[in-house]
Coordinates of C-alpha atoms in Angstrom, one line a residue:
Chain A
M687 CA 45.1 -14.4 71.1
K688 CA 43.0 -13.7 74.1
S689 CA 46.1 -14.9 76.3
L690 CA 48.1 -12.5 74.3
R691 CA 45.7 -10.1 74.7
L692 CA 45.4 -10.1 78.5
A693 CA 49.1 -10.5 78.7
R694 CA 49.1 -7.2 77.5
P695 CA 51.6 -4.7 80.0
Q696 CA 49.4 -2.1 81.9
W697 CA 51.5 1.1 80.6
Q698 CA 50.5 -0.1 77.3
D699 CA 47.0 0.2 77.7
K700 CA 47.3 3.5 79.6
A701 CA 49.8 4.7 76.5
L702 CA 46.9 3.9 74.1
R703 CA 45.0 5.5 76.2
I704 CA 47.0 8.4 76.4
L705 CA 47.1 8.5 72.5
F706 CA 43.5 8.1 71.6
T707 CA 42.4 11.1 74.1
G708 CA 45.1 13.5 72.7
A709 CA 43.8 12.8 69.3
A710 CA 40.5 13.5 70.3
S711 CA 41.3 16.8 71.7
T712 CA 43.5 17.7 68.9
S713 CA 41.1 19.1 67.3
I714 CA 39.1 21.0 70.1
L715 CA 42.6 22.4 70.4
I716 CA 42.5 23.7 66.9
V717 CA 39.3 24.9 67.1
I718 CA 40.1 27.2 69.8
L719 CA 43.3 27.8 68.2
I720 CA 41.5 29.1 65.1
F721 CA 39.4 31.1 67.0
L722 CA 42.1 32.8 69.3
F723 CA 44.1 33.6 66.2
L724 CA 40.6 35.2 63.9
F725 CA 40.5 37.1 67.1
K726 CA 43.8 38.4 67.6
E727 CA 44.0 39.5 64.0
A728 CA 40.8 41.0 64.1
L729 CA 40.7 42.6 67.3
P730 CA 42.7 45.8 66.9
F731 CA 39.5 46.8 64.0
T732 CA 37.3 47.5 66.8
F733 CA 39.4 50.3 68.4
D734 CA 40.2 51.9 64.9
P735 CA 38.8 52.9 62.8
G736 CA 35.7 51.0 64.9
I737 CA 33.5 48.0 65.2
D738 CA 30.5 50.4 64.0
K739 CA 32.3 51.0 60.4
L740 CA 31.1 47.2 59.7
F741 CA 27.6 48.3 59.7
Q742 CA 27.8 50.9 56.6
G743 CA 25.7 50.0 54.0
R744 CA 29.1 49.7 51.3
W745 CA 31.8 47.4 51.5
N746 CA 34.8 49.3 49.4
P747 CA 37.9 49.0 51.0
T748 CA 40.0 50.0 48.3
S749 CA 38.7 54.2 47.8
F750 CA 41.2 56.5 47.1
K751 CA 38.4 59.4 49.3
Q752 CA 36.4 57.6 52.2
E753 CA 37.2 53.7 52.7
M754 CA 34.2 51.7 53.8
F755 CA 33.7 48.2 55.1
G756 CA 30.4 47.5 55.8
I757 CA 29.4 43.9 55.6
W758 CA 25.8 44.7 54.5
P759 CA 26.1 43.6 51.0
L760 CA 28.1 40.7 51.8
L761 CA 26.2 39.5 54.4
T762 CA 23.2 39.2 52.7
S763 CA 24.5 38.0 49.2
S764 CA 25.6 34.7 51.2
L765 CA 22.3 34.5 53.0
L766 CA 20.3 34.7 49.5
V767 CA 22.6 32.3 47.4
T768 CA 22.6 29.9 51.0
F769 CA 18.7 30.5 51.3
I770 CA 18.0 29.9 47.4
A771 CA 20.6 26.9 47.3
T772 CA 18.9 25.4 50.7
V773 CA 15.3 25.7 48.9
I774 CA 16.4 23.5 46.5
S775 CA 18.4 20.8 47.2
V776 CA 16.7 19.9 50.5
P777 CA 13.6 18.6 48.4
V778 CA 15.6 16.9 45.6
G779 CA 18.0 15.4 48.3
V780 CA 15.1 14.3 50.6
V781 CA 13.0 12.6 48.0
S782 CA 16.3 11.3 46.4
A783 CA 17.2 9.6 49.7
V784 CA 13.7 8.0 50.0
Y785 CA 13.8 6.8 46.8
I786 CA 17.3 4.8 47.0
S787 CA 16.7 3.7 50.2
E788 CA 12.6 2.4 50.1
V789 CA 11.8 2.5 46.7
A790 CA 14.3 1.7 44.2
K791 CA 15.8 -1.8 43.6
P792 CA 18.7 -3.4 44.5
A793 CA 20.2 -3.2 41.1
E794 CA 19.1 0.6 40.7
R795 CA 20.6 1.4 43.9
E796 CA 23.8 0.4 42.8
F797 CA 23.5 1.9 39.6
F798 CA 22.4 5.7 41.8
K799 CA 25.0 5.7 44.3
P800 CA 28.2 5.4 42.7
F801 CA 27.0 8.7 40.6
I802 CA 26.0 10.4 43.6
E803 CA 29.6 9.5 45.3
L804 CA 31.0 10.6 42.2
L805 CA 28.9 14.2 42.1
A806 CA 30.2 15.0 45.8
G807 CA 34.1 14.6 44.7
I808 CA 33.7 16.8 41.7
P809 CA 36.5 19.9 42.7
S810 CA 34.5 23.3 43.3
V811 CA 36.4 24.7 40.5
V812 CA 34.9 22.1 37.3
I813 CA 31.7 23.2 38.7
G814 CA 32.4 27.1 38.5
F815 CA 33.3 26.0 35.1
F816 CA 30.7 24.6 34.1
G817 CA 29.0 27.3 36.0
I818 CA 30.4 30.1 33.9
M819 CA 30.6 28.3 30.4
V820 CA 27.1 26.3 30.3
L821 CA 24.7 27.2 33.5
G822 CA 25.7 30.6 33.5
P823 CA 24.5 31.3 29.7
L824 CA 21.4 28.9 30.0
I825 CA 20.3 31.2 32.8
K826 CA 20.8 34.5 30.8
K827 CA 18.6 33.0 28.1
I828 CA 15.6 32.0 30.2
F829 CA 15.6 34.9 32.3
Y830 CA 16.3 37.6 29.2
L831 CA 19.4 38.7 31.1
D832 CA 22.3 40.5 30.1
S833 CA 24.8 38.2 31.8
G834 CA 24.2 34.9 33.2
L835 CA 26.7 35.8 36.4
N836 CA 24.4 35.9 39.2
A837 CA 23.0 35.0 42.9
L838 CA 20.8 32.4 41.1
T839 CA 23.5 30.6 38.6
G840 CA 25.7 30.3 42.0
A841 CA 23.0 29.1 44.1
L842 CA 21.9 26.1 41.5
L843 CA 25.6 25.2 41.3
L844 CA 25.6 25.1 45.5
A845 CA 22.6 23.4 45.3
L846 CA 24.2 20.8 43.2
M847 CA 27.1 20.4 45.6
A848 CA 25.2 20.3 48.7
A849 CA 23.0 17.6 47.3
P850 CA 24.8 14.4 47.7
T851 CA 26.0 15.2 51.3
I852 CA 22.2 15.7 52.2
I853 CA 21.6 12.5 50.2
S854 CA 23.8 10.2 51.5
I855 CA 23.6 11.7 55.1
S856 CA 19.4 11.3 55.0
E857 CA 19.9 7.9 53.1
D858 CA 21.4 6.8 56.0
A859 CA 18.9 8.0 58.5
I860 CA 16.4 6.4 56.5
R861 CA 17.7 3.0 55.9
S862 CA 18.3 2.8 59.8
V863 CA 14.4 3.6 61.0
P864 CA 13.8 -0.3 62.1
R865 CA 12.4 -2.6 59.8
S866 CA 9.6 -3.5 63.0
Y867 CA 7.9 0.3 62.2
K868 CA 7.4 0.2 58.8
E869 CA 5.8 -3.4 58.8
A870 CA 3.9 -2.2 61.9
S871 CA 2.6 0.8 59.6
L872 CA 1.8 -1.9 56.4
A873 CA 0.0 -3.9 58.8
T874 CA -2.5 -1.2 60.0
G875 CA -3.0 -1.0 55.9
A876 CA -1.2 1.8 55.2
T877 CA -0.1 2.2 51.6
K878 CA 3.7 1.9 50.7
L879 CA 3.8 5.8 50.2
Q880 CA 1.6 6.8 53.7
T881 CA 4.1 4.5 55.5
I882 CA 7.3 6.6 54.0
W883 CA 5.8 9.8 54.7
R884 CA 4.0 9.2 58.0
V885 CA 6.1 6.6 59.5
T886 CA 9.8 6.5 58.2
V887 CA 10.6 10.3 57.2
P888 CA 9.6 11.1 60.6
S889 CA 11.5 8.7 62.6
S890 CA 14.9 9.7 60.5
L891 CA 14.0 12.8 60.6
S892 CA 17.1 14.1 63.2
G893 CA 19.3 12.8 60.6
I894 CA 17.1 14.2 57.5
I895 CA 18.0 18.0 60.0
A896 CA 21.7 17.0 60.7
A897 CA 22.0 16.1 56.8
V898 CA 20.4 19.5 55.6
M899 CA 22.7 21.6 57.9
L900 CA 25.4 19.8 57.3
G901 CA 24.9 20.2 53.3
M902 CA 23.5 24.2 54.1
G903 CA 27.6 24.5 56.1
R904 CA 28.9 23.3 53.1
V905 CA 26.9 25.9 51.0
I906 CA 27.7 28.9 53.2
G907 CA 31.6 28.3 53.1
E908 CA 31.9 27.2 49.1
T909 CA 34.3 29.7 47.8
M910 CA 35.6 29.4 44.6
T911 CA 32.5 28.1 42.9
V912 CA 30.4 31.4 43.8
L913 CA 33.7 33.9 43.4
M914 CA 33.5 32.3 39.8
V915 CA 30.0 32.1 39.0
T916 CA 28.1 35.3 41.2
G917 CA 30.0 37.8 39.2
N918 CA 30.8 39.3 42.4
S919 CA 29.3 42.9 42.3
L920 CA 28.6 44.6 45.7
Q921 CA 25.4 46.2 45.6
L922 CA 22.9 45.5 48.0
T923 CA 20.4 43.4 46.6
L924 CA 18.1 40.3 47.6
N925 CA 16.8 40.2 43.8
P926 CA 18.3 36.6 42.6
L927 CA 18.7 37.8 39.5
N928 CA 21.2 40.7 40.3
P929 CA 25.3 39.6 40.2
V930 CA 26.2 39.6 44.2
R931 CA 29.3 39.1 46.3
T932 CA 29.5 36.5 48.9
M933 CA 31.6 36.9 52.3
T934 CA 33.5 33.9 51.6
A935 CA 34.1 35.2 48.1
T936 CA 35.7 38.3 49.2
I937 CA 37.7 37.1 51.0
A938 CA 39.2 35.0 48.7
A939 CA 39.5 37.6 46.5
E940 CA 41.3 40.5 48.6
M941 CA 43.1 38.9 50.8
G942 CA 45.8 38.5 48.7
E943 CA 46.0 42.2 48.1
A944 CA 45.6 43.3 51.8
V945 CA 49.0 44.0 54.1
Q946 CA 49.2 42.6 57.2
G947 CA 48.1 44.5 60.2
D948 CA 45.9 47.2 57.6
S949 CA 42.2 48.0 58.4
H950 CA 41.0 45.9 55.3
Y951 CA 43.1 43.2 56.0
Q952 CA 41.6 43.1 59.6
A953 CA 38.1 43.6 58.2
L954 CA 38.6 40.6 56.2
F955 CA 39.5 38.3 59.6
L956 CA 36.3 40.0 60.8
I957 CA 34.0 38.6 57.9
G958 CA 35.9 35.3 58.8
I959 CA 34.9 35.5 62.0
V960 CA 31.1 36.2 61.1
L961 CA 31.0 33.0 58.8
L962 CA 32.8 31.1 61.6
L963 CA 29.3 32.5 63.7
I964 CA 27.0 31.6 61.4
T965 CA 28.3 27.9 61.1
F966 CA 28.7 27.5 64.5
G967 CA 24.9 29.0 65.3
L968 CA 23.5 25.9 62.2
N969 CA 25.7 23.9 64.2
M970 CA 23.9 24.4 67.4
I971 CA 20.6 24.4 65.6
A972 CA 21.3 21.3 64.4
Q973 CA 22.5 19.6 67.7
R974 CA 18.9 20.8 69.3
A975 CA 17.2 19.4 66.7
L976 CA 19.0 16.1 66.9
K977 CA 18.1 16.5 70.9
K978 CA 14.8 17.2 70.6
F979 CA 13.6 14.2 67.6
G980 CA 15.9 11.9 69.2
A981 CA 14.1 12.0 72.9
R982 CA 11.0 11.8 71.3
Q983 CA 12.2 8.6 69.3
Chain B
M956 CA 59.9 19.6 2.4
R957 CA 63.5 19.8 1.6
I958 CA 62.9 23.9 2.3
N959 CA 61.9 23.0 5.6
K960 CA 65.0 20.8 6.5
T961 CA 67.1 23.3 5.1
L962 CA 65.9 25.7 7.4
R963 CA 65.9 23.3 10.1
V964 CA 69.2 22.7 9.8
T965 CA 70.1 26.4 9.7
L966 CA 68.0 27.2 12.9
T967 CA 69.6 24.3 14.8
G968 CA 73.0 25.6 14.1
L969 CA 72.1 29.0 14.7
L970 CA 70.7 27.9 18.0
F971 CA 73.9 26.1 18.6
A972 CA 76.1 29.0 18.1
G973 CA 74.0 31.2 20.3
L974 CA 74.5 28.8 23.1
V975 CA 77.9 28.3 22.8
F976 CA 78.1 32.7 22.7
S977 CA 76.0 32.6 25.6
F978 CA 78.1 30.3 27.2
A979 CA 81.1 32.1 26.3
G980 CA 79.3 35.2 27.9
C981 CA 78.5 33.4 31.1
G982 CA 82.1 32.4 31.0
K983 CA 83.5 35.8 31.6
N984 CA 81.2 36.5 34.3
K985 CA 80.1 33.7 37.3
E986 CA 77.9 31.3 35.9
M987 CA 74.3 32.3 37.8
E988 CA 72.5 29.3 40.1
G989 CA 69.7 29.6 42.9
I990 CA 66.2 30.4 42.9
L991 CA 64.0 33.1 42.1
Q992 CA 60.3 34.3 43.3
V993 CA 58.5 36.4 41.0
R994 CA 54.6 37.4 42.3
G995 CA 52.2 40.0 41.5
S996 CA 50.4 41.6 38.7
D997 CA 47.8 38.5 36.7
T998 CA 48.6 41.4 33.8
M999 CA 52.1 40.8 33.5
L1000 CA 51.9 37.6 34.5
Q1001 CA 52.7 35.5 30.7
L1002 CA 55.0 38.0 30.3
S1003 CA 57.2 37.6 33.0
T1004 CA 56.6 34.0 32.6
S1005 CA 58.2 34.2 29.2
W1006 CA 61.1 36.1 30.5
A1007 CA 61.7 33.2 33.4
E1008 CA 61.8 30.7 30.7
A1009 CA 64.0 32.6 28.1
Y1010 CA 66.0 33.3 31.2
M1011 CA 65.9 30.1 32.4
K1012 CA 67.1 28.2 29.0
I1013 CA 70.4 30.6 29.2
N1014 CA 71.1 30.0 32.4
P1015 CA 69.7 26.4 33.5
K1016 CA 71.0 26.2 37.0
V1017 CA 68.5 29.3 38.0
Q1018 CA 65.0 28.6 38.6
I1019 CA 62.3 31.3 38.6
A1020 CA 58.8 30.8 39.7
V1021 CA 56.7 33.3 39.0
T1022 CA 52.7 33.7 40.0
G1023 CA 50.0 35.9 39.8
G1024 CA 47.5 37.2 42.4
G1025 CA 47.5 40.8 41.4
S1026 CA 49.6 43.7 41.8
G1027 CA 48.7 44.3 45.5
T1028 CA 49.5 40.6 46.2
G1029 CA 52.7 40.9 44.7
I1030 CA 53.7 43.8 46.9
A1031 CA 52.0 42.8 50.2
A1032 CA 54.4 39.5 49.5
M1033 CA 57.5 41.3 49.1
I1034 CA 56.1 43.6 52.2
N1035 CA 56.2 40.2 54.3
G1036 CA 59.6 39.5 52.4
T1037 CA 58.6 36.1 50.9
I1038 CA 59.3 37.0 47.4
D1039 CA 62.4 38.8 46.0
I1040 CA 60.7 40.2 43.0
A1041 CA 56.7 41.6 42.9
N1042 CA 55.2 42.4 39.7
A1043 CA 53.2 45.6 39.8
S1044 CA 50.9 47.0 36.7
R1045 CA 50.9 50.1 39.1
K1046 CA 53.0 52.3 41.0
I1047 CA 53.8 51.1 44.8
K1048 CA 51.2 53.3 47.3
D1049 CA 52.3 55.6 49.5
K1050 CA 50.8 53.7 52.0
E1051 CA 52.3 50.0 51.0
I1052 CA 55.8 52.3 51.1
E1053 CA 55.2 53.2 54.9
E1054 CA 54.4 49.8 55.8
A1055 CA 57.3 48.3 53.7
K1056 CA 59.8 50.8 55.9
G1057 CA 57.8 49.6 58.9
K1058 CA 58.9 46.1 58.2
G1059 CA 62.7 46.7 57.4
I1060 CA 62.5 46.4 53.6
E1061 CA 63.2 49.3 51.2
P1062 CA 60.9 49.4 47.9
V1063 CA 63.1 50.3 44.9
E1064 CA 61.1 50.9 41.6
H1065 CA 62.3 49.3 38.0
V1066 CA 59.8 50.3 34.6
V1067 CA 60.3 47.1 32.7
A1068 CA 57.6 47.7 30.2
R1069 CA 54.9 49.6 28.8
D1070 CA 51.1 48.7 28.7
G1071 CA 48.2 50.2 27.4
I1072 CA 44.4 49.5 29.0
S1073 CA 41.9 48.8 26.0
V1074 CA 38.3 49.4 26.8
V1075 CA 36.0 46.8 25.0
V1076 CA 32.4 46.3 24.4
N1077 CA 30.4 43.1 22.8
P1078 CA 31.1 43.5 18.9
S1079 CA 27.4 43.8 18.4
N1080 CA 27.5 47.2 19.9
P1081 CA 27.5 49.9 17.5
V1082 CA 29.3 52.6 19.8
R1083 CA 32.8 52.2 19.1
E1084 CA 34.0 55.7 20.2
L1085 CA 34.1 57.1 23.4
T1086 CA 35.4 60.1 25.6
Q1087 CA 37.4 59.4 29.1
A1088 CA 34.9 61.6 31.0
Q1089 CA 31.9 59.3 29.2
I1090 CA 34.0 56.1 30.4
K1091 CA 34.2 57.6 33.8
D1092 CA 30.9 58.3 33.9
M1093 CA 29.5 55.0 33.3
Y1094 CA 32.0 53.2 35.8
T1095 CA 30.8 55.8 38.7
G1096 CA 27.5 55.5 37.7
K1097 CA 26.6 58.8 36.3
I1098 CA 25.7 57.1 33.0
T1099 CA 23.8 54.0 33.2
N1100 CA 22.0 53.9 29.5
W1101 CA 24.1 52.7 26.0
K1102 CA 21.6 55.5 24.6
D1103 CA 23.4 58.5 26.7
V1104 CA 26.5 57.3 25.0
G1105 CA 24.8 56.9 21.2
G1106 CA 23.9 53.2 22.0
P1107 CA 21.0 50.7 21.7
N1108 CA 18.5 51.5 24.9
H1109 CA 19.2 49.4 27.4
D1110 CA 21.2 48.9 30.6
I1111 CA 25.4 49.1 30.7
T1112 CA 26.6 46.0 32.7
L1113 CA 30.0 47.2 34.0
C1114 CA 33.0 44.6 34.1
A1115 CA 36.2 46.1 36.6
R1116 CA 38.6 43.7 37.6
D1117 CA 38.6 42.9 41.3
N1118 CA 40.5 45.1 44.0
S1119 CA 43.7 43.3 44.3
S1120 CA 44.0 44.0 40.8
G1121 CA 46.5 46.7 39.5
T1122 CA 44.7 47.7 36.2
Y1123 CA 41.9 48.1 38.9
A1124 CA 43.6 50.6 40.7
F1125 CA 45.2 52.5 37.7
F1126 CA 42.0 52.3 36.4
Q1127 CA 40.4 54.4 39.1
E1128 CA 43.3 56.7 39.5
H1129 CA 43.5 57.5 36.1
V1130 CA 40.1 57.1 34.3
L1131 CA 38.0 57.7 37.5
E1132 CA 39.9 60.2 38.4
E1133 CA 40.1 58.7 41.9
E1134 CA 36.2 58.2 42.7
D1135 CA 34.5 55.3 43.5
Y1136 CA 33.5 52.3 41.2
S1137 CA 29.5 51.7 41.2
P1138 CA 28.8 49.2 43.2
K1139 CA 27.2 47.5 40.3
A1140 CA 30.0 46.8 38.4
L1141 CA 30.9 42.8 38.2
N1142 CA 34.7 42.3 40.1
L1143 CA 36.1 39.9 37.8
Q1144 CA 38.9 37.4 38.3
S1145 CA 41.1 38.2 35.2
N1146 CA 41.4 39.7 32.1
S1147 CA 40.2 36.2 30.3
A1148 CA 37.3 36.4 32.8
I1149 CA 36.4 39.8 31.5
V1150 CA 36.9 39.1 27.6
E1151 CA 34.3 36.1 28.1
E1152 CA 31.9 38.3 30.0
V1153 CA 32.3 40.7 27.4
A1154 CA 31.9 37.9 24.5
Q1155 CA 28.6 36.6 26.0
N1156 CA 26.9 40.0 27.3
E1157 CA 25.9 42.1 24.1
Y1158 CA 25.6 45.2 26.6
A1159 CA 28.7 44.8 28.8
I1160 CA 31.7 47.5 28.5
G1161 CA 34.9 46.1 30.2
Y1162 CA 38.6 46.7 30.3
I1163 CA 41.7 44.5 29.8
G1164 CA 45.6 44.9 29.0
L1165 CA 46.9 45.8 25.2
G1166 CA 48.3 42.3 25.4
Y1167 CA 45.1 40.6 26.3
L1168 CA 43.4 42.7 23.0
V1169 CA 45.6 40.8 21.1
D1170 CA 44.7 37.1 22.1
A1171 CA 41.0 37.8 22.4
G1172 CA 40.6 38.5 18.7
D1173 CA 37.0 39.2 17.4
K1174 CA 35.3 38.3 20.5
V1175 CA 35.1 41.6 21.7
A1176 CA 36.0 45.6 20.1
A1177 CA 38.1 47.7 21.1
V1178 CA 37.2 50.9 21.8
K1179 CA 38.7 54.6 20.4
V1180 CA 39.1 56.5 23.5
E1181 CA 39.3 60.5 22.7
G1182 CA 39.5 59.5 18.9
V1183 CA 42.4 57.4 19.6
M1184 CA 42.4 53.5 18.8
P1185 CA 45.2 51.7 21.4
S1186 CA 47.9 49.8 19.9
N1187 CA 51.5 49.8 20.7
E1188 CA 52.2 53.2 18.3
T1189 CA 49.6 54.8 20.0
V1190 CA 50.7 54.0 23.7
A1191 CA 54.5 54.5 22.7
S1192 CA 53.6 57.7 21.4
G1193 CA 51.7 58.8 24.5
E1194 CA 48.8 59.2 21.7
Y1195 CA 46.9 56.3 23.8
K1196 CA 45.7 58.1 26.7
I1197 CA 44.9 55.0 29.0
S1198 CA 48.5 54.0 29.5
R1199 CA 50.4 52.7 31.9
V1200 CA 54.2 51.4 32.9
L1201 CA 54.8 48.2 34.1
N1202 CA 57.4 47.6 37.5
M1203 CA 58.8 45.1 38.9
Y1204 CA 59.9 46.2 42.5
T1205 CA 62.9 44.5 44.8
N1206 CA 63.9 45.3 47.7
G1207 CA 67.2 47.7 47.9
E1208 CA 68.9 48.0 45.0
P1209 CA 68.9 44.9 43.1
E1210 CA 71.9 42.3 43.2
G1211 CA 73.5 39.2 42.5
L1212 CA 70.8 37.1 40.4
V1213 CA 68.2 39.6 40.9
K1214 CA 70.1 42.1 39.1
A1215 CA 71.1 39.4 36.2
F1216 CA 67.2 38.8 36.2
L1217 CA 66.4 42.9 35.6
D1218 CA 69.5 43.1 33.2
F1219 CA 68.4 40.4 31.1
I1220 CA 64.3 42.0 31.0
M1221 CA 65.8 45.3 30.2
S1222 CA 68.2 43.9 27.1
E1223 CA 67.3 44.1 23.6
E1224 CA 66.3 40.4 23.8
G1225 CA 64.2 40.8 27.2
Q1226 CA 62.5 43.5 25.6
K1227 CA 61.8 41.6 22.3
I1228 CA 59.7 39.3 24.5
V1229 CA 58.0 42.6 25.5
S1230 CA 56.3 43.1 22.5
D1231 CA 56.1 39.9 21.5
E1232 CA 53.6 39.0 24.3
G1233 CA 51.8 42.5 23.3
F1234 CA 53.1 44.9 25.8
V1235 CA 55.1 47.8 24.2
P1236 CA 58.8 47.8 24.8
L1237 CA 60.4 50.8 26.6
R1238 CA 62.8 51.1 23.6

């Protein structure tokens, strides 16, 4: 075997090298192309009707009187839903990850993991169905609302969808903490709980933050579920019990109707750019955090 | 059993005879083959699918793909040249005609059926009659409480379609008289989503195509508008005011398979499917 590998002609090495570099750069190229494409489609909007139209208070692109392209209601809806979903899914996700990696017996772990993986694999449209038929009516009853289609219902479902991402990545991070750290802590007389919260979790914080950011990325980009359960009302609100319409849902619901090259069409692309910038920002924060905590380790 | 069997034999015989006749009919013309793409109005989705299925039964070599997405979606797809027929439950807008002409597309309108839009409320809501002006004030946000229209003292939940729907645009044009919808209105994805919400929400009001009212059964209650209950008869006679024509748009005057399919739709058989689906036939 060894002699065979040595005998491999040099051009083969080169070809493989090019192949691998090419494969790795393709993703960069695609990201750049997507950016360029979004900007190309959205750019005319900045001249006519003008970028300031994007900051009006109302989104009403098909009005007979005055078309309005204000993204505030959409932006606040997206942020509201993402915020609530994160607040719910992060503690639940991190605690579950700690439990699975540190507390659970091997048999329990074998029992939980497949279920969490299964949860990650449920199509968003099915989660949406569940939201309309089960969770929505429940929320409606609990809060004495008229309608179960609102930001809270959407956020709860999104938390459910983000949890598997947060759990499995945090769990990997927690498990990769060296045994010697824990042993040292336990040897100084710390209890198991103290060891987990003061040693294990802090030393895997970089991984946990990355997990949270990826979870948030999933939440803010999720479309089908929010389209189905948040009620899609275009009011500007921060009340989680009101119906809202997120940026993703707006693009999905209206893209089909917009004629190519129309202001409405361009405005939808601008929303796409805003979304991309937000996820870009989230990634930057995650990278920064990773570096900072990585250095401390 | 016995009767059933006789019936079945008779029906099979009739079907066979029908097939023979239709093949004979085809023999006269050229037998149609090819693929048709039809897209647009969600309201017309069931209806168009039934037309397509019936037509494909007569012409087995033809394939017709029908998809929904909303009237705007269909018209946009036709302007972009990706489909043969656009279904639209509203008239094409001037802006769309301009855009089509810019791309060398000549939209031609074909009226294929009539439809009424019924305003629906939860069955537990005592309100069973509204004027068009009241409906307009509710949807534009001037009336926000049911007590102002003779109902309970409680906020109204407005259910509208999303803005790629022809029903949304038609309702805005003819009932709201081109005023803007209240931003509080829920923009729901389909007629059935509106039925679900109104069925679950005691204080909701919504609008759906007449065809969907039949399917909804007693989950929702239709409201009299200006004293007239929506039905096939009142829509056909023009007594019920919130009614419209359903259109199909083609690029230029139809020919070949597109023409054959449209002719089928206009035929007695095609129009019978219209009434089977809960819409109002042209004749």
